[in-house]
PDB file of C-alpha atoms in Angstrom:
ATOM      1  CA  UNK A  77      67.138  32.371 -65.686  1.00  0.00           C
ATOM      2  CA  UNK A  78      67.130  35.555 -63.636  1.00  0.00           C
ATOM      3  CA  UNK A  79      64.913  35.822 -60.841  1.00  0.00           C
ATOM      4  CA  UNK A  80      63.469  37.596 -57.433  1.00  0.00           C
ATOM      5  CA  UNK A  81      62.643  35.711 -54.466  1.00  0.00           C
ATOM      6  CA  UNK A  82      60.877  37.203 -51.756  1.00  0.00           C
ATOM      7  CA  UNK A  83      60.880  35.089 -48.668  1.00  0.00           C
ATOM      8  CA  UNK A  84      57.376  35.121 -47.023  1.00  0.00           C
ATOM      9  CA  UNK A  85      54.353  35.779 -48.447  1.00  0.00           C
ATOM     10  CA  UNK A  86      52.914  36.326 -45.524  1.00  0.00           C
ATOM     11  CA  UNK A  87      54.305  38.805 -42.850  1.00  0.00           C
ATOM     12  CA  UNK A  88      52.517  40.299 -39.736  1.00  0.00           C
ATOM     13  CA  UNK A  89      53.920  42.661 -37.306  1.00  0.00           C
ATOM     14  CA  UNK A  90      52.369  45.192 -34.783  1.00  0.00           C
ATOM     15  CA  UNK A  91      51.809  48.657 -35.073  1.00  0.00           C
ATOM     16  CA  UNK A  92      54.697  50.482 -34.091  1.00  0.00           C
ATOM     17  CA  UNK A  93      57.096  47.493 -35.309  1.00  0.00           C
ATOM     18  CA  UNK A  94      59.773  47.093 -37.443  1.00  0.00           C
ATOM     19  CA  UNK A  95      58.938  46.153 -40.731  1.00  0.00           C
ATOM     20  CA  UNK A  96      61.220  43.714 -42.279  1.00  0.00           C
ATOM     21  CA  UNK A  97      60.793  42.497 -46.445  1.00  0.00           C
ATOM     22  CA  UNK A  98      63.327  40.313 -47.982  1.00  0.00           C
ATOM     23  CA  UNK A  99      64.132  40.307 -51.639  1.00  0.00           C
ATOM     24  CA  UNK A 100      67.133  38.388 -53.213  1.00  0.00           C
ATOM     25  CA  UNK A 101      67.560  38.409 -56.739  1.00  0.00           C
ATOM     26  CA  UNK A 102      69.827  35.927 -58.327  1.00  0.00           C
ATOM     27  CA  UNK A 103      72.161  37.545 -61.118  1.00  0.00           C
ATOM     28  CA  UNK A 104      76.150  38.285 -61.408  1.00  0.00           C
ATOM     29  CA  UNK A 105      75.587  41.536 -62.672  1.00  0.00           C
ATOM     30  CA  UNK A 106      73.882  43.610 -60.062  1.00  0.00           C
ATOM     31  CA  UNK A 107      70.654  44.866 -62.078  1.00  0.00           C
ATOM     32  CA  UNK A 108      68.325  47.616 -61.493  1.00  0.00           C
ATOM     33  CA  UNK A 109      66.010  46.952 -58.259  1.00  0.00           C
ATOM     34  CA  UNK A 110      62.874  48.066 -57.333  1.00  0.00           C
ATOM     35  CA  UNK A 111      59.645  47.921 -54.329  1.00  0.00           C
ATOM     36  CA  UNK A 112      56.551  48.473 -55.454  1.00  0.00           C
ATOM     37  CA  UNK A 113      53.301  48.627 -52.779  1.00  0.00           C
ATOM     38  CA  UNK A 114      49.954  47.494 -54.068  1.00  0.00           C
ATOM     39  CA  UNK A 115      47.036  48.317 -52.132  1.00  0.00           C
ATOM     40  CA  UNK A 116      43.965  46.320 -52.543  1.00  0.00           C
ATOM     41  CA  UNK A 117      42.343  47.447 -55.848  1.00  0.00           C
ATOM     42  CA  UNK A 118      44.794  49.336 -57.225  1.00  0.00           C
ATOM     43  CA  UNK A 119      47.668  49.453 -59.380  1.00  0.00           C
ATOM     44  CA  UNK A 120      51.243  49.540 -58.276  1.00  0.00           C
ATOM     45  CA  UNK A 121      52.950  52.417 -56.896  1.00  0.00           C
ATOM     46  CA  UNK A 122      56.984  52.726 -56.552  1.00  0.00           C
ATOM     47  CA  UNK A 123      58.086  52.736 -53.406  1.00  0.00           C
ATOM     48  CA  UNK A 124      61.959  52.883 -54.376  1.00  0.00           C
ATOM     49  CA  UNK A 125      64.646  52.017 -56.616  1.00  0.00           C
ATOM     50  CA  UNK A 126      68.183  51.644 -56.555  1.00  0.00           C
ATOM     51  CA  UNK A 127      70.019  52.676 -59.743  1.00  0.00           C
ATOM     52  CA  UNK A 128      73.920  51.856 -58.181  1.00  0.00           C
ATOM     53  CA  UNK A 129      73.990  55.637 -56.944  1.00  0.00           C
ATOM     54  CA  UNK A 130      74.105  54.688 -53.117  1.00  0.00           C
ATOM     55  CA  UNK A 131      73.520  51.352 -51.608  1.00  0.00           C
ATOM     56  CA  UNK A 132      70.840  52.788 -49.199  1.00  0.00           C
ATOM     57  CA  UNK A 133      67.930  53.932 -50.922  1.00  0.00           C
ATOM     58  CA  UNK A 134      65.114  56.052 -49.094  1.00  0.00           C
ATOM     59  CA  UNK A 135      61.738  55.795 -50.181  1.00  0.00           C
ATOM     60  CA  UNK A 136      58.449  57.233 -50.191  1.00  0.00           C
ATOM     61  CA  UNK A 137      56.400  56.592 -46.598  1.00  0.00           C
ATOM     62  CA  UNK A 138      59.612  55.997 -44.483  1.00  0.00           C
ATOM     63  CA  UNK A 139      60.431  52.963 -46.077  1.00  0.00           C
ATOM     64  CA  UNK A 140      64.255  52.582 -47.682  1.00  0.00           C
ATOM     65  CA  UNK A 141      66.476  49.443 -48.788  1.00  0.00           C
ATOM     66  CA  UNK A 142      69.941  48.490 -48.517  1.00  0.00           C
ATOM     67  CA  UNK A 143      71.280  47.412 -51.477  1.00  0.00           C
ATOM     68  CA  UNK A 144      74.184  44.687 -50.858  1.00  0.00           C
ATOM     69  CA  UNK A 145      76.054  43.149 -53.492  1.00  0.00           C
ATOM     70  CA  UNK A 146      77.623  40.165 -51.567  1.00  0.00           C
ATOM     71  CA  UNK A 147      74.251  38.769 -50.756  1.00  0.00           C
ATOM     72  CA  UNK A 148      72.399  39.862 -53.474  1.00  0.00           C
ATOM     73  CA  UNK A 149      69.966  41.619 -51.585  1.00  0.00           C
ATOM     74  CA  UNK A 150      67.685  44.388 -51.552  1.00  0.00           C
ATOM     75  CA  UNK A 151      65.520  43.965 -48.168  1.00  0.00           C
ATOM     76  CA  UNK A 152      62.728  46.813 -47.476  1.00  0.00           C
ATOM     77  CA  UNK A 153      62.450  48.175 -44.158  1.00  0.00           C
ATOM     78  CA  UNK A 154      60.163  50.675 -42.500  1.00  0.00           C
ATOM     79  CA  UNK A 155      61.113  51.690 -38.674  1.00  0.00           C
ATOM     80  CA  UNK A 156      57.380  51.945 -37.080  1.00  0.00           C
ATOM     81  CA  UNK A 157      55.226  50.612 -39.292  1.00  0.00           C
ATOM     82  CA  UNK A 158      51.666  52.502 -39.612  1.00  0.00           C
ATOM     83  CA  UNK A 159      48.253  51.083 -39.757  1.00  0.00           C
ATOM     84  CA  UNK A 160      48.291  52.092 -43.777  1.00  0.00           C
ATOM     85  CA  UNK A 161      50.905  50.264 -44.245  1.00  0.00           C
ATOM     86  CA  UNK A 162      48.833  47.008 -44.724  1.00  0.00           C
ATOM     87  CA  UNK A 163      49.137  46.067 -48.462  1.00  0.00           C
ATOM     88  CA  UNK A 164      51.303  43.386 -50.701  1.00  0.00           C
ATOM     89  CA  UNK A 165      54.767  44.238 -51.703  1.00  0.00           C
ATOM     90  CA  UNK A 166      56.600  43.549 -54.847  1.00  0.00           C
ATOM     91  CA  UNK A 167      60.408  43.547 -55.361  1.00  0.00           C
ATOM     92  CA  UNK A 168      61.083  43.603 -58.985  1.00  0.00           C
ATOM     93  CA  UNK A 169      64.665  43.791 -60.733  1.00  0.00           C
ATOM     94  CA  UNK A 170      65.638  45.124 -64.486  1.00  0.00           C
ATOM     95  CA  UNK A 171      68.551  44.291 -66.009  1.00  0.00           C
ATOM     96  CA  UNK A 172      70.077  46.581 -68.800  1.00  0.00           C
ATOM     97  CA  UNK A 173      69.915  46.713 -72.563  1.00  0.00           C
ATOM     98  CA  UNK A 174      67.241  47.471 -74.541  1.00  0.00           C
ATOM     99  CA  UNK A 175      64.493  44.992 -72.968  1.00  0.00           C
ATOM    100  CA  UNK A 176      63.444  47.178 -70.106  1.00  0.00           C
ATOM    101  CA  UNK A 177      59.971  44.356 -68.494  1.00  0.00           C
ATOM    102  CA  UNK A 178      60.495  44.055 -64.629  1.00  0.00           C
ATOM    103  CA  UNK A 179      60.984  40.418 -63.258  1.00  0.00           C
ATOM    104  CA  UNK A 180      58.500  40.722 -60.307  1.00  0.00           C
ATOM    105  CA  UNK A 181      58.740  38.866 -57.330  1.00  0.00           C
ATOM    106  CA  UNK A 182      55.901  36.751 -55.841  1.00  0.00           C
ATOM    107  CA  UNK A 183      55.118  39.468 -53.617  1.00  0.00           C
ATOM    108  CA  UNK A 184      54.909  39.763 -49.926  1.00  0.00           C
ATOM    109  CA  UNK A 185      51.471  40.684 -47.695  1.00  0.00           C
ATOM    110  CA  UNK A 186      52.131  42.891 -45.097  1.00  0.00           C
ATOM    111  CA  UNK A 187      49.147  42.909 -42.463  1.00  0.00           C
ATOM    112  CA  UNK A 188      49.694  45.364 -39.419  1.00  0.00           C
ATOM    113  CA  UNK A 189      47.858  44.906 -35.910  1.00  0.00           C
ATOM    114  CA  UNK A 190      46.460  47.654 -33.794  1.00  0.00           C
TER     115      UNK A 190
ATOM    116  CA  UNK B 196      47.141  58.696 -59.885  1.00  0.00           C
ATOM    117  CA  UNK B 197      50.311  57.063 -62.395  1.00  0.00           C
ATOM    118  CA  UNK B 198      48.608  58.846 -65.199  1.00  0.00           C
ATOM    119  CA  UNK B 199      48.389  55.611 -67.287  1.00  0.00           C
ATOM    120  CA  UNK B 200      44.816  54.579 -67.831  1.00  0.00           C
ATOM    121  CA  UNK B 201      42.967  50.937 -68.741  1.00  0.00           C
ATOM    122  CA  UNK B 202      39.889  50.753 -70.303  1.00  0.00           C
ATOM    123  CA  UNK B 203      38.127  48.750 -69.265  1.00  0.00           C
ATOM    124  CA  UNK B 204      38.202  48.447 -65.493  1.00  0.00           C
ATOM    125  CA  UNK B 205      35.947  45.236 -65.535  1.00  0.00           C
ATOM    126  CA  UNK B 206      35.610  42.861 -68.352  1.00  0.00           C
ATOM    127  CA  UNK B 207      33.287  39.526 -67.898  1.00  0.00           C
ATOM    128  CA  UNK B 208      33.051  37.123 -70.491  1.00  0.00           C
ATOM    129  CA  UNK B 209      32.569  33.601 -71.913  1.00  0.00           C
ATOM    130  CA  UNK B 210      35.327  30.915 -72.967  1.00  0.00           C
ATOM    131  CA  UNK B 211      35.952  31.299 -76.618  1.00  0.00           C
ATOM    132  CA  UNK B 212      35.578  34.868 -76.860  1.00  0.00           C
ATOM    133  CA  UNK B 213      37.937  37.473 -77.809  1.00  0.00           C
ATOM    134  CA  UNK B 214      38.165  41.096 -75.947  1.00  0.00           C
ATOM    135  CA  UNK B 215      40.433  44.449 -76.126  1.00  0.00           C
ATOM    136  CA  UNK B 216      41.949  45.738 -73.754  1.00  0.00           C
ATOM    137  CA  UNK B 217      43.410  49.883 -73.968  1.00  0.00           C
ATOM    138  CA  UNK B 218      46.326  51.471 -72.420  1.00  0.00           C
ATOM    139  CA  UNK B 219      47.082  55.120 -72.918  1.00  0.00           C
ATOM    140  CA  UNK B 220      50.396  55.919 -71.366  1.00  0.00           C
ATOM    141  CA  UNK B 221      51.915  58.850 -69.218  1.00  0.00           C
ATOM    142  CA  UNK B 222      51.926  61.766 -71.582  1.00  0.00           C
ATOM    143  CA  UNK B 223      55.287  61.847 -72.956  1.00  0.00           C
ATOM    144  CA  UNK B 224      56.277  58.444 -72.276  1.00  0.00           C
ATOM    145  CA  UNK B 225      57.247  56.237 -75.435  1.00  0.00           C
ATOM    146  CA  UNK B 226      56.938  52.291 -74.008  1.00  0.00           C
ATOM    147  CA  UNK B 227      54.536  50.586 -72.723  1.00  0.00           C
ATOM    148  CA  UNK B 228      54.892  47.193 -71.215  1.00  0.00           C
ATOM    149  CA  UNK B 229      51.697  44.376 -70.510  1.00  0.00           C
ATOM    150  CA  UNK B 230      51.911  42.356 -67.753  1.00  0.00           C
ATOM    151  CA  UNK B 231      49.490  39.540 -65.905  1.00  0.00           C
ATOM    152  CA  UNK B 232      48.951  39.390 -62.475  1.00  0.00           C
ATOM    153  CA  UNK B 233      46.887  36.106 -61.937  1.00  0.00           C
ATOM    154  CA  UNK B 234      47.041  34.060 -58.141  1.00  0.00           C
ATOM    155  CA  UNK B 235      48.831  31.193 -59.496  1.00  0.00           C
ATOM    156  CA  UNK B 236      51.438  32.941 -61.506  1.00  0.00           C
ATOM    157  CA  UNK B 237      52.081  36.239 -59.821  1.00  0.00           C
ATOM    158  CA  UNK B 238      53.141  39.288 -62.033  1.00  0.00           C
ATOM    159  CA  UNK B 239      54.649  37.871 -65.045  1.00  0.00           C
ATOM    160  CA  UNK B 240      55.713  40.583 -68.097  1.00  0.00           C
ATOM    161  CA  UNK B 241      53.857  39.870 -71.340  1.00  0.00           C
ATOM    162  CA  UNK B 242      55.201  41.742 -74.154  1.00  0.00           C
ATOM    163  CA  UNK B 243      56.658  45.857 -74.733  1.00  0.00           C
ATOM    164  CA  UNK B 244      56.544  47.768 -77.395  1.00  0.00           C
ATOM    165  CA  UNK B 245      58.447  50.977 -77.878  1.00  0.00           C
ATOM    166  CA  UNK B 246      56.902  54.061 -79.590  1.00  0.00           C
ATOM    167  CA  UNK B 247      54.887  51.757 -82.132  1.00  0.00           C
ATOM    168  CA  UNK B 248      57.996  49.043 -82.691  1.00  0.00           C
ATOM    169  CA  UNK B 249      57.309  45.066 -80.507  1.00  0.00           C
ATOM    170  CA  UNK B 250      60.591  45.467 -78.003  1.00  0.00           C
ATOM    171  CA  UNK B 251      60.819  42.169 -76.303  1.00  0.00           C
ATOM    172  CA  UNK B 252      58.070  39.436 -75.829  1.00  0.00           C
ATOM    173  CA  UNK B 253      57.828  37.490 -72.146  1.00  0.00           C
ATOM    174  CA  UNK B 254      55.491  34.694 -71.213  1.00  0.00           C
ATOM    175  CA  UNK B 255      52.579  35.819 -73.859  1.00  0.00           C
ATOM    176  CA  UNK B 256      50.618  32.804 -75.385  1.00  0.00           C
ATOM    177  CA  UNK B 257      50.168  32.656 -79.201  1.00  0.00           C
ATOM    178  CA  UNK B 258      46.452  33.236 -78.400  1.00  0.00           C
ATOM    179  CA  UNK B 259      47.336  36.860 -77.118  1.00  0.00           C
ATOM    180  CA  UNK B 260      48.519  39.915 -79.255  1.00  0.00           C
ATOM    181  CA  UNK B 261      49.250  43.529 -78.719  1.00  0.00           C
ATOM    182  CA  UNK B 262      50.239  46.563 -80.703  1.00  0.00           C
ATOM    183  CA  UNK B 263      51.204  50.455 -80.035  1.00  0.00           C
ATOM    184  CA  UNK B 264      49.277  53.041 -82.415  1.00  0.00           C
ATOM    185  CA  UNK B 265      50.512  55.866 -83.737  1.00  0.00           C
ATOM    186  CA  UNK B 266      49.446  58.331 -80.922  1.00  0.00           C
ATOM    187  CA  UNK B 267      51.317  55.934 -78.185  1.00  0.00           C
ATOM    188  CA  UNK B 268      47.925  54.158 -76.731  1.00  0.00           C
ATOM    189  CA  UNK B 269      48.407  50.537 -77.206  1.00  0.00           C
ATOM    190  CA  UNK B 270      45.967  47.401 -77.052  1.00  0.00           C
ATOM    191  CA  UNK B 271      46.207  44.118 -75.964  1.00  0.00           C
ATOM    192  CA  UNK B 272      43.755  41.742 -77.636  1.00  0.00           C
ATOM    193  CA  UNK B 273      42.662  38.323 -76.005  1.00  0.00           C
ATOM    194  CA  UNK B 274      41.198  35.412 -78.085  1.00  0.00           C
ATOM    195  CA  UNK B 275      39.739  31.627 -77.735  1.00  0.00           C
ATOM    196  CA  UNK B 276      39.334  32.962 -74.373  1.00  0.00           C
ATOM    197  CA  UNK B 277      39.914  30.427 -71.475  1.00  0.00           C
ATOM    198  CA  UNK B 278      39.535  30.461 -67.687  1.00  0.00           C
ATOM    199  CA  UNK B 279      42.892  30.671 -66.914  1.00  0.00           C
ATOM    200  CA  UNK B 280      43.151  33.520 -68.447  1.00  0.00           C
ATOM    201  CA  UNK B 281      41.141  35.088 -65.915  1.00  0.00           C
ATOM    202  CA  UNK B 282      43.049  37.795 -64.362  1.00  0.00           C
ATOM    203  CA  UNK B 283      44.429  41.369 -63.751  1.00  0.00           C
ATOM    204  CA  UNK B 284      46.222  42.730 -66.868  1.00  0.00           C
ATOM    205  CA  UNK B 285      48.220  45.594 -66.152  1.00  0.00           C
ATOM    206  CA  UNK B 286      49.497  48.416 -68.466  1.00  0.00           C
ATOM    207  CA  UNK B 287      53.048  50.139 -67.461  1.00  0.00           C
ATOM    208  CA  UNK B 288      54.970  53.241 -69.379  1.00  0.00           C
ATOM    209  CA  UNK B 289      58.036  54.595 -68.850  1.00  0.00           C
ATOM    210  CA  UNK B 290      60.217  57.332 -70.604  1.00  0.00           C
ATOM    211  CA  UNK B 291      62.608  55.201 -72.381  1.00  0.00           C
ATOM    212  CA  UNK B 292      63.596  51.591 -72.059  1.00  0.00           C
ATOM    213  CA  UNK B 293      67.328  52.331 -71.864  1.00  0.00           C
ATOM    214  CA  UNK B 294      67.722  54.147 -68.716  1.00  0.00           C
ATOM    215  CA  UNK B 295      66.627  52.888 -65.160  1.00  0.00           C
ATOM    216  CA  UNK B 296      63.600  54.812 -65.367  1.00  0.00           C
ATOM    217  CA  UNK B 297      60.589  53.304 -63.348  1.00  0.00           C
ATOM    218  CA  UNK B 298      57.759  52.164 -65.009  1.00  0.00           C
ATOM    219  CA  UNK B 299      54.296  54.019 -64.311  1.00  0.00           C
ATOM    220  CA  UNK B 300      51.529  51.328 -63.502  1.00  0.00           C
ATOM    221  CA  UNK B 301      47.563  51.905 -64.348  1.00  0.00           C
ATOM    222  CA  UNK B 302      45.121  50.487 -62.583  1.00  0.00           C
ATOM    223  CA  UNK B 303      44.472  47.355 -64.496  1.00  0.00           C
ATOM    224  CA  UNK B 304      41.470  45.711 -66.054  1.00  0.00           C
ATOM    225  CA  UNK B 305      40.142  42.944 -64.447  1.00  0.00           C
ATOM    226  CA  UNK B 306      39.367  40.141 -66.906  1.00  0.00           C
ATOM    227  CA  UNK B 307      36.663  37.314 -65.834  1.00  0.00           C
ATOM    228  CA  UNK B 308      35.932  34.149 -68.490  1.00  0.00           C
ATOM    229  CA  UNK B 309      32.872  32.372 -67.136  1.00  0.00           C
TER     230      UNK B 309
END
């Protein structure tokens, strides 16, 4: 069965850090892929998605993702990471035909110290 | 704001019962997907339906059931309510299934079986 692992559920970095989200989806076929932020309360917002026209995909908030077939891998990064950044993060793939549901994956909690 | 709203935002009931809950998607957009996000389970898809028409079915129990009206808004109806089912049910819409369109999140409707 397809599927989206995001290692850590849990990550914590300073203010100012790099932030560093890994996704790895397991298919042959590379699918759709996408980041979605949730913020506490609230629905979920796209970040990015990658849709095979370049392997590094910018974002909204200075976040982008690499895109990289031979690992299967779609890691979000953010340079400096802001204050507001604090939320849970959801990689998600689609694959094509006419069944268009996202497969999410267990999501990721960013927390971000002053 | 996604422009997909849930009615309603909170929803508190006993085991057994049966509730409805409403999705009206982005203006223009034609499918709308149902999805749970529960602790234990994460974000798992429920069911889609595309401009009235079922589309593809995911991890929805028999107990559960959905349609799409005429004028796009679709409901998902809940019965023999139990506490696991408590949980944030999410409506999505997007433009069309087919192409790598995101999908639009609303804010969800937080469901509580006492």
């Amino acid at each position: 069965a397809q599927s989206v692992t995001q290692l850590g559920s849990h990550v914590s970095v300073s203010e100012g850090a790099l932030v560093l989200l890994r996704c790895n989806y397991s298919s042959s076929v590379p699918p759709y892929l996408f980041w979605y932020v949730q913020y506490p309360n609230q629905g979920l917002q796209l970040l990015l998605k990658y849709t095979s026209a370049a392997t590094l995909v910018k974002g909204i908030n200075g976040f982008e993702a690499e895109f990289k077939k031979s690992e299967t891998s779609f890691h979000l990064t953010k340079p400096s990471a802001h204050m507001s950044d604090a939320a849970e993060y959801f990689c998600a793939v689609r694959y094509g035909g006419s069944q268009g549901n996202l497969i999410f994956g267990k999501g990721t909690k960013l927390s971000v110290k002053p | 704001d996604s422009g997909v709203t849930q009615t309603p935002k909170h929803l508190i009931t006993a085991t057994g019962q049966r509730v409805t809950l409403r999705c009206s998607p982005r203006s223009g957009d034609l499918s709308v997907y149902w999805y749970q996000q529960s602790l234990d389970q994460g974000l798992q898809f429920l069911i889609q339906y595309y401009n009235g028409e079922e589309r593809a079915k995911g991890n929805i129990l028999e107990r559960f059931s959905a349609q799409q009206f005429p004028d796009l808004h679709s409901e998902l109806n809940l019965s023999s309510l139990e506490l696991g089912d408590s949980a944030l049910y999410f409506c999505a819409s997007s433009a069309d299934p087919l192409s790598y369109n995101e999908q639009f999140f609303g804010p969800g409707t937080r469901l509580t079986v006492l």
